[in-house]
PDB file of C-alpha atoms in Angstrom:
ATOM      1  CA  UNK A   1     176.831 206.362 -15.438  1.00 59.00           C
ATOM      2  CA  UNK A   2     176.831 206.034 -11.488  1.00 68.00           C
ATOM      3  CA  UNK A   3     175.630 209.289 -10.980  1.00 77.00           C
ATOM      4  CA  UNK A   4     172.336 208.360 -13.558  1.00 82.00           C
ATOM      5  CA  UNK A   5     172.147 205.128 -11.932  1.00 85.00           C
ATOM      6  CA  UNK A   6     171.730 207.211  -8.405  1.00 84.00           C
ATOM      7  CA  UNK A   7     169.663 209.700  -9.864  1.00 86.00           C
ATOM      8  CA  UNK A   8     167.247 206.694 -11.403  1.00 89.00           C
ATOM      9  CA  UNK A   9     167.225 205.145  -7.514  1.00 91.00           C
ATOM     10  CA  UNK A  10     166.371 208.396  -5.906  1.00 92.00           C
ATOM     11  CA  UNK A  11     163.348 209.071  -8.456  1.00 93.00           C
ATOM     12  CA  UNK A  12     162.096 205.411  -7.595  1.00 94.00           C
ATOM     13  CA  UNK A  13     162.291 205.666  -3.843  1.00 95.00           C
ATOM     14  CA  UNK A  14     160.799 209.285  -4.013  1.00 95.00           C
ATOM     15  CA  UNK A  15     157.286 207.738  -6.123  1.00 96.00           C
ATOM     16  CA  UNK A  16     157.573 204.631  -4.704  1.00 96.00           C
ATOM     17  CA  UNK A  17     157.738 205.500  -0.911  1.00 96.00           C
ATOM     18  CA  UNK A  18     155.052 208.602  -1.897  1.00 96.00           C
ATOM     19  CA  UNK A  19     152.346 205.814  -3.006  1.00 96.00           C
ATOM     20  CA  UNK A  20     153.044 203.447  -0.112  1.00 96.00           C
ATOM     21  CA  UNK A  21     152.464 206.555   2.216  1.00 96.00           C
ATOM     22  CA  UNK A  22     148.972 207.610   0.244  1.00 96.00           C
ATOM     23  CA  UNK A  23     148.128 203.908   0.094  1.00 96.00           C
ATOM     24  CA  UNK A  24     148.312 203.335   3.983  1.00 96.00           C
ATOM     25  CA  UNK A  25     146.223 206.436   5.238  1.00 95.00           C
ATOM     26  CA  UNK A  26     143.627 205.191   2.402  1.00 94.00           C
ATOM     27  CA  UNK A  27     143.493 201.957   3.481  1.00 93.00           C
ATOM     28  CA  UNK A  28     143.865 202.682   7.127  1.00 91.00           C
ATOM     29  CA  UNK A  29     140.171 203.118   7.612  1.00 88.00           C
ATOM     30  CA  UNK A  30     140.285 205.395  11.117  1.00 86.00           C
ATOM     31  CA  UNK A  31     143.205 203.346  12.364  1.00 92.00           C
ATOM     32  CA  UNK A  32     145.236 205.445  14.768  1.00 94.00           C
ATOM     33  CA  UNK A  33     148.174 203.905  14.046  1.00 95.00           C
ATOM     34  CA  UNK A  34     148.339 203.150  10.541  1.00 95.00           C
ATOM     35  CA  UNK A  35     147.098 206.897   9.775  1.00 96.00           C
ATOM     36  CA  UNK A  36     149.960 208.260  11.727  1.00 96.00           C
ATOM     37  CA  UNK A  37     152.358 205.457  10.007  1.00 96.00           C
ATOM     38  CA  UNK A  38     151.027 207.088   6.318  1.00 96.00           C
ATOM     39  CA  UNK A  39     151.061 210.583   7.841  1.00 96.00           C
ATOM     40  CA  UNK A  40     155.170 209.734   8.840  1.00 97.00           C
ATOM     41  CA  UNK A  41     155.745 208.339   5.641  1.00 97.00           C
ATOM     42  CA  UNK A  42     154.557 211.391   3.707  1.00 97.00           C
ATOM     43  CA  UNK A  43     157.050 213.168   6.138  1.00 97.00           C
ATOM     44  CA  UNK A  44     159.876 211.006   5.299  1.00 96.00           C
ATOM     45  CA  UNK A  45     159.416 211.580   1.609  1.00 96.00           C
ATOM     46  CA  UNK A  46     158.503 215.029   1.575  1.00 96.00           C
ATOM     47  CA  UNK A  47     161.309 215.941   3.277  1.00 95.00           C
ATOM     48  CA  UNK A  48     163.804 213.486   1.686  1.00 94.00           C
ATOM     49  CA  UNK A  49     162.301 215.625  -1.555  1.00 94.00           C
ATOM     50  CA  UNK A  50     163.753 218.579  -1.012  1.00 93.00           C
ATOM     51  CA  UNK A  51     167.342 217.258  -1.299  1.00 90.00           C
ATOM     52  CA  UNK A  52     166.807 214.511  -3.491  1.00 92.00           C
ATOM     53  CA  UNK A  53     164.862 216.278  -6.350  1.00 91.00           C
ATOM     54  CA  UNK A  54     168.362 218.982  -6.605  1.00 89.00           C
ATOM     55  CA  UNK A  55     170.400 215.821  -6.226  1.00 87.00           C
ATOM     56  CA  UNK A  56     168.790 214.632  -9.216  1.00 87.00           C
ATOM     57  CA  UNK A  57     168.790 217.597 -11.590  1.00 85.00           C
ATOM     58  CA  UNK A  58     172.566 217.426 -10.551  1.00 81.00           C
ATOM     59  CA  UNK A  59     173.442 214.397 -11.762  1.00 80.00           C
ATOM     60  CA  UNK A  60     171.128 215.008 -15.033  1.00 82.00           C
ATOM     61  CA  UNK A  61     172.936 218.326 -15.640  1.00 79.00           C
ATOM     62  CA  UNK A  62     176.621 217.978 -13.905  1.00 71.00           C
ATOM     63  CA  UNK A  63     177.726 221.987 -15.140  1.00 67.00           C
ATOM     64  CA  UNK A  64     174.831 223.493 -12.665  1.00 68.00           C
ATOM     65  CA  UNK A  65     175.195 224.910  -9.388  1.00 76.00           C
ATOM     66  CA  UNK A  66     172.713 222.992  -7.354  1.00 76.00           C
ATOM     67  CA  UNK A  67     174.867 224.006  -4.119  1.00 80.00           C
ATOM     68  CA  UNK A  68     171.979 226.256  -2.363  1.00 85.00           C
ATOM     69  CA  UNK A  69     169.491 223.665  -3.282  1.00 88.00           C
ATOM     70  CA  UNK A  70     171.181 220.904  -1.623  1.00 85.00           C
ATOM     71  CA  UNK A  71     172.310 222.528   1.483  1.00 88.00           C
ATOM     72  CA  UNK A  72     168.322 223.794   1.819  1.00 92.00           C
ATOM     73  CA  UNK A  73     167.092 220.348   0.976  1.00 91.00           C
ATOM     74  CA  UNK A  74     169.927 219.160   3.580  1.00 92.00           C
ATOM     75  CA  UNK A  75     168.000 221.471   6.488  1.00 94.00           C
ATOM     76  CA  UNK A  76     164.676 220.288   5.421  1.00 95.00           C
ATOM     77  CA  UNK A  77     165.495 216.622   5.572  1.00 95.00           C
ATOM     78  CA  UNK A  78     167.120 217.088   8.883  1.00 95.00           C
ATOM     79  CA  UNK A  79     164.155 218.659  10.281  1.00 96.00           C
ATOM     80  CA  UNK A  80     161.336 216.159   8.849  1.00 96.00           C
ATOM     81  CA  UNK A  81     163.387 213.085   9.613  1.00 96.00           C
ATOM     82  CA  UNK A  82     163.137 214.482  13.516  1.00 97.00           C
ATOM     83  CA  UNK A  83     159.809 214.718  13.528  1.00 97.00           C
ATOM     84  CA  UNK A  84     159.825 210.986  11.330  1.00 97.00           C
ATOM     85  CA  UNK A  85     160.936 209.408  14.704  1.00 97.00           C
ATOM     86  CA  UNK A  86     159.094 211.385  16.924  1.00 97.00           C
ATOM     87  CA  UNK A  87     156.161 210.389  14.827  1.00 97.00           C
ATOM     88  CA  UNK A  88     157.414 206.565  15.015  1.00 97.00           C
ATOM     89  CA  UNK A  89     157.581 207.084  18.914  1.00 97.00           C
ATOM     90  CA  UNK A  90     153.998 207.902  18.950  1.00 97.00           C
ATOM     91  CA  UNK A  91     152.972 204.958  17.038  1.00 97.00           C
ATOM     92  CA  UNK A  92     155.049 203.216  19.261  1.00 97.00           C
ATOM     93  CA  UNK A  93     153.004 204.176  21.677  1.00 96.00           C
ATOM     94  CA  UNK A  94     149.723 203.415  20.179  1.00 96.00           C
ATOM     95  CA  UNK A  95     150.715 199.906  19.190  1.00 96.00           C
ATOM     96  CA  UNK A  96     151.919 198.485  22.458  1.00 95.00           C
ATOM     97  CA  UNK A  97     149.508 200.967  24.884  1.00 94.00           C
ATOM     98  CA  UNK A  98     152.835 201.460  26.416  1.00 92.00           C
ATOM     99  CA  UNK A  99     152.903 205.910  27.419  1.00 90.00           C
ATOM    100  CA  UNK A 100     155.803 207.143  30.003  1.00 93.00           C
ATOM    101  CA  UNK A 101     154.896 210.887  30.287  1.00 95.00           C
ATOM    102  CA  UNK A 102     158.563 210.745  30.953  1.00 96.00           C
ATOM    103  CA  UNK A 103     159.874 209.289  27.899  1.00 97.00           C
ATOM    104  CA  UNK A 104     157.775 211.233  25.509  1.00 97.00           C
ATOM    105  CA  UNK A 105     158.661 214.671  27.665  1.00 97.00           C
ATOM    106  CA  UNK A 106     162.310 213.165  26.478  1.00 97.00           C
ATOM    107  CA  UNK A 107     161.668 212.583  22.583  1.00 98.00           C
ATOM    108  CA  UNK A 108     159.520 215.723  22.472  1.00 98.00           C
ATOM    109  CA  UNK A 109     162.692 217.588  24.106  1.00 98.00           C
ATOM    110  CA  UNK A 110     165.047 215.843  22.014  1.00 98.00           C
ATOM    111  CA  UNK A 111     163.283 216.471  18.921  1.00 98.00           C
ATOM    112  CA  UNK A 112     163.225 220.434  19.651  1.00 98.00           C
ATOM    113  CA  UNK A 113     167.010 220.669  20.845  1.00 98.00           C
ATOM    114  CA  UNK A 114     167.924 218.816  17.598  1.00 97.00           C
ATOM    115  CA  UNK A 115     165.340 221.302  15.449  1.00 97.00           C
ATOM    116  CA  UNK A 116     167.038 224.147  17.627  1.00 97.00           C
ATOM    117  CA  UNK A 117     170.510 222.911  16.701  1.00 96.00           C
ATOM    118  CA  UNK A 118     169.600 222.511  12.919  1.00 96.00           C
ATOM    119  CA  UNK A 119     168.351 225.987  12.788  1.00 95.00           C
ATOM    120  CA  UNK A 120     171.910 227.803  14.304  1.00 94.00           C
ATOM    121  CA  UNK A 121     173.733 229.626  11.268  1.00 92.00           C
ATOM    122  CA  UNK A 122     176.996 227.871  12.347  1.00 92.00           C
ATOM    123  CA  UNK A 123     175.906 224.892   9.850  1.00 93.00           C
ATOM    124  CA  UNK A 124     176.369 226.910   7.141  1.00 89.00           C
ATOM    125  CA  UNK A 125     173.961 224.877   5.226  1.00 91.00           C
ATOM    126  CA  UNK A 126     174.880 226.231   1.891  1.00 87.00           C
ATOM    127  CA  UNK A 127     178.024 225.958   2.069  1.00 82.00           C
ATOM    128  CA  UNK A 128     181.220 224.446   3.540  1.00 77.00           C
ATOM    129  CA  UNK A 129     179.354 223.277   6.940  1.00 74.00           C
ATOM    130  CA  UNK A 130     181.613 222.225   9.580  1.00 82.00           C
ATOM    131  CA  UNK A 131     181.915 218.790  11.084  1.00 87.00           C
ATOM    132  CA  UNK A 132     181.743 219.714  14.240  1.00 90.00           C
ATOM    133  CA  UNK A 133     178.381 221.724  14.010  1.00 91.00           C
ATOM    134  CA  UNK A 134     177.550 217.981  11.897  1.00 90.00           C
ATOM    135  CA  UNK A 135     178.199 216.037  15.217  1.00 92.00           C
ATOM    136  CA  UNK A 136     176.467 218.557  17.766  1.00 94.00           C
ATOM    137  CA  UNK A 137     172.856 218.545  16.077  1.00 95.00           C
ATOM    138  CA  UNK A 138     173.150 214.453  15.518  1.00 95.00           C
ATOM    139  CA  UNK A 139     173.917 213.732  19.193  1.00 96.00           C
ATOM    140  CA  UNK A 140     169.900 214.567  20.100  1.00 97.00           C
ATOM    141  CA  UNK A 141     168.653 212.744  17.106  1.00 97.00           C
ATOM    142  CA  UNK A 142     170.860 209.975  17.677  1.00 97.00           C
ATOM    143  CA  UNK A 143     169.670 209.526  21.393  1.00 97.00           C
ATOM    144  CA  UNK A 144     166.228 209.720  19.478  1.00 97.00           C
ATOM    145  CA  UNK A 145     166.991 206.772  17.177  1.00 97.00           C
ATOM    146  CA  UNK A 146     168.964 204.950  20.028  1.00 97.00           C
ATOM    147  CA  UNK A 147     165.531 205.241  22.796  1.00 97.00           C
ATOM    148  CA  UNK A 148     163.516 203.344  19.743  1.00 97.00           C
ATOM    149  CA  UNK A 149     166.020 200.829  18.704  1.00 98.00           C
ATOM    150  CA  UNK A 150     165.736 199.771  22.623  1.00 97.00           C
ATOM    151  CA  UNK A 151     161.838 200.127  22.434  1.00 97.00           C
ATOM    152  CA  UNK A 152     161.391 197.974  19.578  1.00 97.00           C
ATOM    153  CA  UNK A 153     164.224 195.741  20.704  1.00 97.00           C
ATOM    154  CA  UNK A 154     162.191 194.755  23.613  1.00 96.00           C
ATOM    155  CA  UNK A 155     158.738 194.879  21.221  1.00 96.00           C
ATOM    156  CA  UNK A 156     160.752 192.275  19.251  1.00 93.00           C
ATOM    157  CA  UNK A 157     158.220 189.488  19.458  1.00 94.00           C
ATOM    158  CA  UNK A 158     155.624 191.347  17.722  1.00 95.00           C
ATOM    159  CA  UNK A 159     155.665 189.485  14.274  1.00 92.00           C
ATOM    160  CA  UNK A 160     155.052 192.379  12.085  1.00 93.00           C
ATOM    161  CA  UNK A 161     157.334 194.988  13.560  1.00 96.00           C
ATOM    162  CA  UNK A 162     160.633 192.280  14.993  1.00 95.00           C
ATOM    163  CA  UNK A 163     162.916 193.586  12.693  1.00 96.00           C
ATOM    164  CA  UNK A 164     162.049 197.333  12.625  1.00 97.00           C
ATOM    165  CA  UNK A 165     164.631 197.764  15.362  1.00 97.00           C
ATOM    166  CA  UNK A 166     167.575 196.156  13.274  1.00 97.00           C
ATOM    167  CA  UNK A 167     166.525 198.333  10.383  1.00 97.00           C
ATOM    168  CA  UNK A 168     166.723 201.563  12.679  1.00 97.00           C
ATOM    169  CA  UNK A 169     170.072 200.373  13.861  1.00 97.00           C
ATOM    170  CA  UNK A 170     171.933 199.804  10.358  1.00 97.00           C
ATOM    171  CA  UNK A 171     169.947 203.728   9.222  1.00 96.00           C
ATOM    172  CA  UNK A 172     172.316 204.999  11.963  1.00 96.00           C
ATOM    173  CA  UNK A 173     174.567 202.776  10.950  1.00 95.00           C
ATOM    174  CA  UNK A 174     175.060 204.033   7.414  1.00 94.00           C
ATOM    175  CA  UNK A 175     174.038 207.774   8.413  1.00 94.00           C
ATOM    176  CA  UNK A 176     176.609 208.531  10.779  1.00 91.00           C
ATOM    177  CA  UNK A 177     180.055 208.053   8.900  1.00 90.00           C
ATOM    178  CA  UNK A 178     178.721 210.572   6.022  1.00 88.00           C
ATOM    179  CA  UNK A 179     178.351 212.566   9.234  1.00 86.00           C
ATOM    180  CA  UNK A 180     181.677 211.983  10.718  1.00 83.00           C
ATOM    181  CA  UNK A 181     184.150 211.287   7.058  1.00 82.00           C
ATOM    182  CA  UNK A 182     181.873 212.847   3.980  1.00 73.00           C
ATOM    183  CA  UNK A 183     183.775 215.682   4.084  1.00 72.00           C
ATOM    184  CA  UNK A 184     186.534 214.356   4.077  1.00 71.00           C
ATOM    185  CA  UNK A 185     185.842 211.078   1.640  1.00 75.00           C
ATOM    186  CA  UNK A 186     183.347 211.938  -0.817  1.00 72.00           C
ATOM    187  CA  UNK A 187     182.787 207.891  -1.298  1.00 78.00           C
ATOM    188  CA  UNK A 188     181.521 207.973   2.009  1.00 85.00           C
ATOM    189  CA  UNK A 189     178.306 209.783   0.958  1.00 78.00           C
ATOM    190  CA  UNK A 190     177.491 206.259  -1.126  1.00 85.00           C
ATOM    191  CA  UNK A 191     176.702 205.057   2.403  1.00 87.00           C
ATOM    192  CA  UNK A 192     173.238 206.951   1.963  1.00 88.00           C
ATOM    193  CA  UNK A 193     171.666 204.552  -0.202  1.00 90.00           C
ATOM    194  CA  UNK A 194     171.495 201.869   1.880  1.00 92.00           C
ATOM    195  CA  UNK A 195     170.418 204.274   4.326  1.00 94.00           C
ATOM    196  CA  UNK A 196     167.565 205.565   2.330  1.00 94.00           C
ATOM    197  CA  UNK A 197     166.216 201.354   1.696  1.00 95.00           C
ATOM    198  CA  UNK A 198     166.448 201.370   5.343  1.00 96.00           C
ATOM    199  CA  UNK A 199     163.336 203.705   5.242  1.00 96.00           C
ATOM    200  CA  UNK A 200     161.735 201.714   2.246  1.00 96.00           C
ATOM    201  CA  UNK A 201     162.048 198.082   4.683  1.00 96.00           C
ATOM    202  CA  UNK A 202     160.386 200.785   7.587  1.00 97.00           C
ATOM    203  CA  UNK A 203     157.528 201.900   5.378  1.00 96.00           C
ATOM    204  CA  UNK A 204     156.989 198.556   3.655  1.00 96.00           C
ATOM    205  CA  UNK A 205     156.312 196.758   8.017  1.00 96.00           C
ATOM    206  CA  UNK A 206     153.378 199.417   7.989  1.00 94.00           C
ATOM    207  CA  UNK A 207     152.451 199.056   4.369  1.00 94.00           C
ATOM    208  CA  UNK A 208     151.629 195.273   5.268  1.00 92.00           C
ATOM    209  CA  UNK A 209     149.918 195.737   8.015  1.00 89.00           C
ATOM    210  CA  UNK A 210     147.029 196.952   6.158  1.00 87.00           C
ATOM    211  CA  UNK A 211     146.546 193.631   4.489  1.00 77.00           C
ATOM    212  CA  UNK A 212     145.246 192.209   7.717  1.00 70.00           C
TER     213      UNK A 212
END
């Protein structure tokens, strides 16, 4: 029953988060920002696709072998969700006219080391991936997420996005142990749903700000 109950979620967050993305660039009407908030939504989901749709058929039919499938999906993900918060540094930028050649020379190098990382056979995608090869291709994309907590920490008083660096924090919050202890506790994998409604609160601050 749990894993139905999982595969039910994923389906919902996979059509729900795909028509929130389609909606925004439609109703963003050649607003910078909101276009590239749609365009990073689509990249979420698309990516998170890859793993979830195997993820599903798994729990549907529990005698496959879905193992190539996930560990693919898993490199997908990893890749789109870099360029998700590169993305959501851009828009950063856009919405507070704040650019640092500096800081984007950063993310943009960040993003590519943790691309380069993800790419390196040593993952072993497909199939028993080492932790330690887990932890060296996070530490770029955690800088990443840790550069915009800060950013939209300080951004806080903007009414729309004043939470959008708490629910950045608690992602990394619930991503990192299935980093660190999946292996190790399968349980800890659970930790990825409230990870993934993490990205549905995201989407839903630029979803609303096409009602103004």
């Amino acid at each position: 029953m749990g894993k139905i109950m999982e595969a039910l979620f994923c389906v919902f967050y996979l059509v729900f988060t795909m028509i929130i993305g389609i909606k925004i660039i439609c109703k963003s009407r050649g607003n910078k920002e909101l276009t590239l908030f749609g365009i990073m939504t689509i990249v979420l989901v698309s990516g998170d696709s890859f793993h979830l749709v195997p993820r599903i058929f798994a729990a549907i039919n529990q005698t496959g072998d879905y193992g190539f499938w996930l560990g693919t999906g898993k490199l997908i993900t990893s890749l789109t969700m870099t360029v998700f918060y590169l993305l959501m540094y851009f828009i950063f930028e856009i919405r507070y006219q704040k650019k640092n050649p500096a800081l984007r020379i950063a993310m943009i190098g960040l993003a590519v080391a943790r691309i380069v990382l993800c790419l390196f056979p040593q993952n072993d995608w497909t199939g028993a991936a080492p932790v330690s090869w887990g932890i060296y291709r996070n530490i770029p994309f955690t800088i990443m997420g840790i550069i915009m907590i800060v950013l939209y920490f300080i951004e806080r008083k903007d009414k729309a996005f004043r939470w959008m660096w708490l629910s950045i924090t608690l992602s990394f919050a619930f991503y990192l142990p299935v980093v660190l202890w999946a292996n190790v506790h399968a349980m800890i994998g659970m930790l990825m749903l409230p990870k993934t409604c993490m990205y549905i609160w995201i989407v839903m601050m630029g979803y609303k700000e096409t009602k103004k």
